[in-house]
Coordinates of C-alpha atoms in Angstrom, one line a residue:
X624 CA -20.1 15.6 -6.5
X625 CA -22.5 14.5 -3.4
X626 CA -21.3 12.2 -0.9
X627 CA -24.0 9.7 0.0
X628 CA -25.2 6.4 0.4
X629 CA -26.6 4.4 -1.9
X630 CA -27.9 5.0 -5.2
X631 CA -26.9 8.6 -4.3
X632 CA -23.1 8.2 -3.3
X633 CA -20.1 9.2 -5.6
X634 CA -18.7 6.1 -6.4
X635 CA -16.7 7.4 -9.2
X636 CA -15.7 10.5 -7.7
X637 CA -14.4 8.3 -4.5
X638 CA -11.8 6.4 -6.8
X639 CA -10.8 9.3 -8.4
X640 CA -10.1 10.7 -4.7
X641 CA -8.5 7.8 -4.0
X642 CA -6.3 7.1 -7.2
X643 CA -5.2 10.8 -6.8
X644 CA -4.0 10.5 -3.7
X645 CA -2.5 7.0 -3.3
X646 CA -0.5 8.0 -7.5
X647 CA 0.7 11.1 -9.0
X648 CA -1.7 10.5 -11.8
X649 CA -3.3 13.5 -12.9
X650 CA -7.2 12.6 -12.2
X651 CA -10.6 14.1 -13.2
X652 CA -12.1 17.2 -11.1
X653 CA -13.9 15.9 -7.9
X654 CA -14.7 17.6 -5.0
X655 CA -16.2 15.5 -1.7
X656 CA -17.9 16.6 1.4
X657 CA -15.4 17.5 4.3
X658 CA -15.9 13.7 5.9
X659 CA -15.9 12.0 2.6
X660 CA -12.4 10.9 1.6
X661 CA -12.7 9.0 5.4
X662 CA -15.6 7.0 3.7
X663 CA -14.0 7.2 0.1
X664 CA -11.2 4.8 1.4
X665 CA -12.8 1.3 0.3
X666 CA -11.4 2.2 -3.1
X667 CA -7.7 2.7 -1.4
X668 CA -7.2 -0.8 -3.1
X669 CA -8.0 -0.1 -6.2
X670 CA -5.9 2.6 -6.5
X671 CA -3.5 -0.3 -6.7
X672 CA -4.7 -1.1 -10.0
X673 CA -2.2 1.8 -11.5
X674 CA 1.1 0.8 -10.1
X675 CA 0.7 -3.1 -10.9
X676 CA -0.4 -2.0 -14.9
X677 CA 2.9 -0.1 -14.8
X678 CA 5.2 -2.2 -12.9
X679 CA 3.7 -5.6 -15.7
X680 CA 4.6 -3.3 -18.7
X681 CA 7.8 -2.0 -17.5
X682 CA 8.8 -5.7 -17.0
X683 CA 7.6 -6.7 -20.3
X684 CA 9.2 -4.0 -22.1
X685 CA 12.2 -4.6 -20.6
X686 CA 12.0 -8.4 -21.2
X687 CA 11.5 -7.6 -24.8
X688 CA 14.7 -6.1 -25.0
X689 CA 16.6 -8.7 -23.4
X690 CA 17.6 -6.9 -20.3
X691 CA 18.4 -8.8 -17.4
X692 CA 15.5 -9.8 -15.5
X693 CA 16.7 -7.8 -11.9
X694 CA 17.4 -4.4 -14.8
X695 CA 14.0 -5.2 -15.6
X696 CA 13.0 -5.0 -12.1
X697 CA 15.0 -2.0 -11.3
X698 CA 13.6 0.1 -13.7
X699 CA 10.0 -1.1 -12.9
X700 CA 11.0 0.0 -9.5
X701 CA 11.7 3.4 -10.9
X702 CA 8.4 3.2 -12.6
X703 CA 6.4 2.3 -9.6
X704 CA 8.2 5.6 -7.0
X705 CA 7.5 8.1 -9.7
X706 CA 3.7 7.1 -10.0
X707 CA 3.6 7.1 -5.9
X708 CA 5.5 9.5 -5.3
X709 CA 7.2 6.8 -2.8
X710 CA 4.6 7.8 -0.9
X711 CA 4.6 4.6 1.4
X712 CA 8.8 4.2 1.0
X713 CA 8.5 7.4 3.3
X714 CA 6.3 6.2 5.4
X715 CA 8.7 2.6 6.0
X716 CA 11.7 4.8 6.4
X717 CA 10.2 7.3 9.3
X718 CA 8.5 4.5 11.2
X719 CA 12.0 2.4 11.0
X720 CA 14.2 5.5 11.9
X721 CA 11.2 6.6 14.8
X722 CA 10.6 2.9 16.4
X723 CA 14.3 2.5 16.2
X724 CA 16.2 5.6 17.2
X725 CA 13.8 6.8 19.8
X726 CA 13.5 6.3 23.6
X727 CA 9.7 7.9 24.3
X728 CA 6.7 8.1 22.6
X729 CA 7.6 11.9 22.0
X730 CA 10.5 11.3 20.8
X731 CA 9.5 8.8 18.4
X732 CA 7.0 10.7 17.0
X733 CA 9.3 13.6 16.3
X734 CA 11.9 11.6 14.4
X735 CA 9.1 10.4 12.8
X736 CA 8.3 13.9 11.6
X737 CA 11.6 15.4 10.9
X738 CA 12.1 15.0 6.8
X739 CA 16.0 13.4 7.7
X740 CA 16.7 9.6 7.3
X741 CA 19.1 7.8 9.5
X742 CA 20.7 4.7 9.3
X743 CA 17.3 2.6 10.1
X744 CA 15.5 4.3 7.9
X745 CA 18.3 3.3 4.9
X746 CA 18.6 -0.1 6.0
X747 CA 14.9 -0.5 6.1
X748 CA 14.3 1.1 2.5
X749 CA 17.1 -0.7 0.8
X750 CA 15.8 -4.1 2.3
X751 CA 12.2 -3.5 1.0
X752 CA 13.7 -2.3 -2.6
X753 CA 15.7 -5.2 -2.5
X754 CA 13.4 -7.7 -1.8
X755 CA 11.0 -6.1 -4.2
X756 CA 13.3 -6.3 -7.2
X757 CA 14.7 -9.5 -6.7
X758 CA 10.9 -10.9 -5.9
X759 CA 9.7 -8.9 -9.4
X760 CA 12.4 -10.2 -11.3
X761 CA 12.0 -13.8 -10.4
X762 CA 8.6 -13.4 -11.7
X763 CA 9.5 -12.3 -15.6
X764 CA 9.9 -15.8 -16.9
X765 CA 6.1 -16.3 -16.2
X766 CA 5.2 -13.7 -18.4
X767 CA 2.8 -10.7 -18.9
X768 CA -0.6 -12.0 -17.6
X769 CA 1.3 -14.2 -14.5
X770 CA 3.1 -10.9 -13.9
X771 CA 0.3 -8.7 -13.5
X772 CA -2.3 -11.1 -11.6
X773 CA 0.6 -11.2 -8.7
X774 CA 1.5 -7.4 -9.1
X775 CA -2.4 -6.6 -9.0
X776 CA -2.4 -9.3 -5.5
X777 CA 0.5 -7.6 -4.1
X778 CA -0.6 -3.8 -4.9
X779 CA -4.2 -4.1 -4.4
X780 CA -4.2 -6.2 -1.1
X781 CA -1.4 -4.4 0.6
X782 CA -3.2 -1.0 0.3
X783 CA -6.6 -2.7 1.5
X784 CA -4.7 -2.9 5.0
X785 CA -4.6 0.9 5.6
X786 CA -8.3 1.9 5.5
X787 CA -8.8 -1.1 8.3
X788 CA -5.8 0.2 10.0
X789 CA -7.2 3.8 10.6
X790 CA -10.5 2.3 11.2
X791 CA -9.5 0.3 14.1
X792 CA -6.5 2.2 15.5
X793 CA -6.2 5.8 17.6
X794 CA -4.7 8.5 15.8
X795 CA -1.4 8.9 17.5
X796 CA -1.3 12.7 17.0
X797 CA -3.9 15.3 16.2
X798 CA -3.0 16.1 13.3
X799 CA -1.0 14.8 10.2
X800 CA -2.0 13.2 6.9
X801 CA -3.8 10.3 8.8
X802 CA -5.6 12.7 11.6
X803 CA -6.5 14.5 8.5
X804 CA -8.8 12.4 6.9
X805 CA -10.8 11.7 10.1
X806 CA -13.3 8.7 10.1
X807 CA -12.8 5.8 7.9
X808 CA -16.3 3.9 9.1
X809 CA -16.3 0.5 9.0
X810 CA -18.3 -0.3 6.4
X811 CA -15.5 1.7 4.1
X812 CA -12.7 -0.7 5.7
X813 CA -14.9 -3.8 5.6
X814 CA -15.2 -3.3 1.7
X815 CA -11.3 -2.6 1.2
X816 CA -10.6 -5.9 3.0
X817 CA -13.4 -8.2 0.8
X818 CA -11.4 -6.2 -2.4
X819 CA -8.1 -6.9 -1.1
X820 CA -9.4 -10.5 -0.8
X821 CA -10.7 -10.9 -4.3
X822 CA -8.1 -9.3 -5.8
X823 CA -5.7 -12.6 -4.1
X824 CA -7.5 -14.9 -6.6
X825 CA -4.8 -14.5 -9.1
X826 CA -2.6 -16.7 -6.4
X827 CA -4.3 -19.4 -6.5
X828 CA -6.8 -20.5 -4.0
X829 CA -4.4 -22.5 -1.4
X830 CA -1.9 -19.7 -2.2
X831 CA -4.5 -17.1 -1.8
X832 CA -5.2 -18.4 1.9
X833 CA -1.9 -18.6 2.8
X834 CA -1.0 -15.5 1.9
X835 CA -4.5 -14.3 3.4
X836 CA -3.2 -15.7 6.8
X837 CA 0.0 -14.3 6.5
X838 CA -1.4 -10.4 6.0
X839 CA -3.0 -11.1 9.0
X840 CA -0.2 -11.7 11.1
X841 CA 1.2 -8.8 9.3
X842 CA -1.5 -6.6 10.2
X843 CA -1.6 -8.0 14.0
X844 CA 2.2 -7.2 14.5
X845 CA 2.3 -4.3 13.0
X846 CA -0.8 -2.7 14.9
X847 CA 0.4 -4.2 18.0
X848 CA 3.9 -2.6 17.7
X849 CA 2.3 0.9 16.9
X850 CA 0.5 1.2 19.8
X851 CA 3.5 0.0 21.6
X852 CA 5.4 2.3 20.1
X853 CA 3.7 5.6 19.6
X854 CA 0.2 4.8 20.7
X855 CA -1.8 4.5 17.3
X856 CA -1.2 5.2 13.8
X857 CA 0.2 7.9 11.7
X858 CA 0.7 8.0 7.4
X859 CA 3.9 6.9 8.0
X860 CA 3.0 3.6 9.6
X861 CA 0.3 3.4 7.6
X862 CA 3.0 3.6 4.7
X863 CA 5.3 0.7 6.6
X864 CA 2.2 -1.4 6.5
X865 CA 1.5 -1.4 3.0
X866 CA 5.5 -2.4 2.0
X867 CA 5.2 -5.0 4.7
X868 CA 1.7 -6.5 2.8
X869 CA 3.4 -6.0 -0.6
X870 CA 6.2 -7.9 0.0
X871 CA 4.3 -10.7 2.0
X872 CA 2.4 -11.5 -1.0
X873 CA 5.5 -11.1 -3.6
X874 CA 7.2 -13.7 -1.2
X875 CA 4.1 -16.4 -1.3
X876 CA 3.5 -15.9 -5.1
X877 CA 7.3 -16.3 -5.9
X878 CA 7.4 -19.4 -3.9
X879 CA 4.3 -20.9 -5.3
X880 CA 5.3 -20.2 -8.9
X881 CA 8.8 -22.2 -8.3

């Protein structure tokens, strides 16, 4: 598959690289130029698509059965780690255990590395799981379409923050997941940002700008702490940023709903 612009680029074969990354979906042969996954990140969002599908049916299932609506939730979290991978959970967990347990930027960045979790790590990834559960299962009297239109707001906006993270922040090592995929240009982030936008509308358009405006700050903190921190961005902070997005826009849809 060519990587190009235009008429000529891979669009397809760019969300497949995308939506095989970001799930553990099994996805069609595609093959990119060295530099192309950089540039195949505007479709990060929609690689969101996936979970929110799963999460909506695993909470309408379990309605249908007249589980509780947190069980419900539970087990859509289960749903929703198995198709990542908990892929950003790890990321939220190193960044928490790294920013909190280290006293240099070295140091930081090694905790950050090591595959052990400490205490912050625990308390960060039990906060976001249950904020996420309680968030989801407030959401099940709405039903199935309500569900997925927030799901799809929370999954697909959340991940548009990474490819305008590693466009505008240093890499703070050479090399890792993030160093890895080299340039994201910024016509690439620019496009996951207008998707993340779009994919609010489900919220509501006051609700959409509110939550909009809180991504932002978000975003803002969270970049500012990074460089703080460690000097740029890694995976895992790029992880920590995407639970931090998710749960901003559970928390506005929840609230606008009751």
């Amino acid at each position: 598959m060519k990587m190009g612009s235009g008429r000529d680029r891979d669009w397809l074969g760019e969300i497949y690289a995308c939506l095989g990354f970001f799930t553990r979906l099994p996805m069609p042969a595609y093959r990119l130029a060295p530099d192309g996954f950089g540039r195949a990140l505007w479709a990060a969002p929609l690689a969101g698509l996936v979970p929110a599908l799963a999460a909506t049916l695993t909470l309408t299932v379990g309605h249908a059965f007249d589980l509780p609506p947190l069980a419900s939730a539970g087990l859509a979290l289960v749903v929703l780690l198995l198709i990542t991978g908990a892929l950003h959970e790890d990321g939220l967990s190193d960044v928490a255990d790294g920013f909190g347990g280290g006293s240099t930027r070295e140091r930081k960045l090694g905790i950050m590395k090591d595959s052990r979790i400490g205490t912050y790590g625990v308390a960060a990834l039990v906060l976001s799981l249950l904020l996420r559960a309680s968030l989801m299962a407030a959401l099940v009297p709405y039903g199935f379409w309500i569900m997925l239109g927030v799901l799809i707001a929370a999954h697909c906006s959340s991940r548009a923050l990474l490819p305008y993270t590693m466009h505008t922040l240093p890499n703070a090592r050479a090399n890792g997941v993030s160093a890895g995929v080299g340039l994201v240009p910024k016509e690439s982030a620019t496009l996951a940002l207008l998707i993340g936008v779009v994919a609010l509308a489900p919220l509501g358009f006051g609700h959409a700008i509110l939550a909009a405006v809180l991504l932002a700050v978000v975003i803002i903190t969270l970049h500012t702490l990074a460089l703080k921190q460690i000097g740029g961005q890694t995976g895992d902070v790029l992880g920590a940023i995407q639970q931090a997005g998710e749960v901003t826009v559970l928390i506005v849809a929840v609230a606008a709903l009751n």
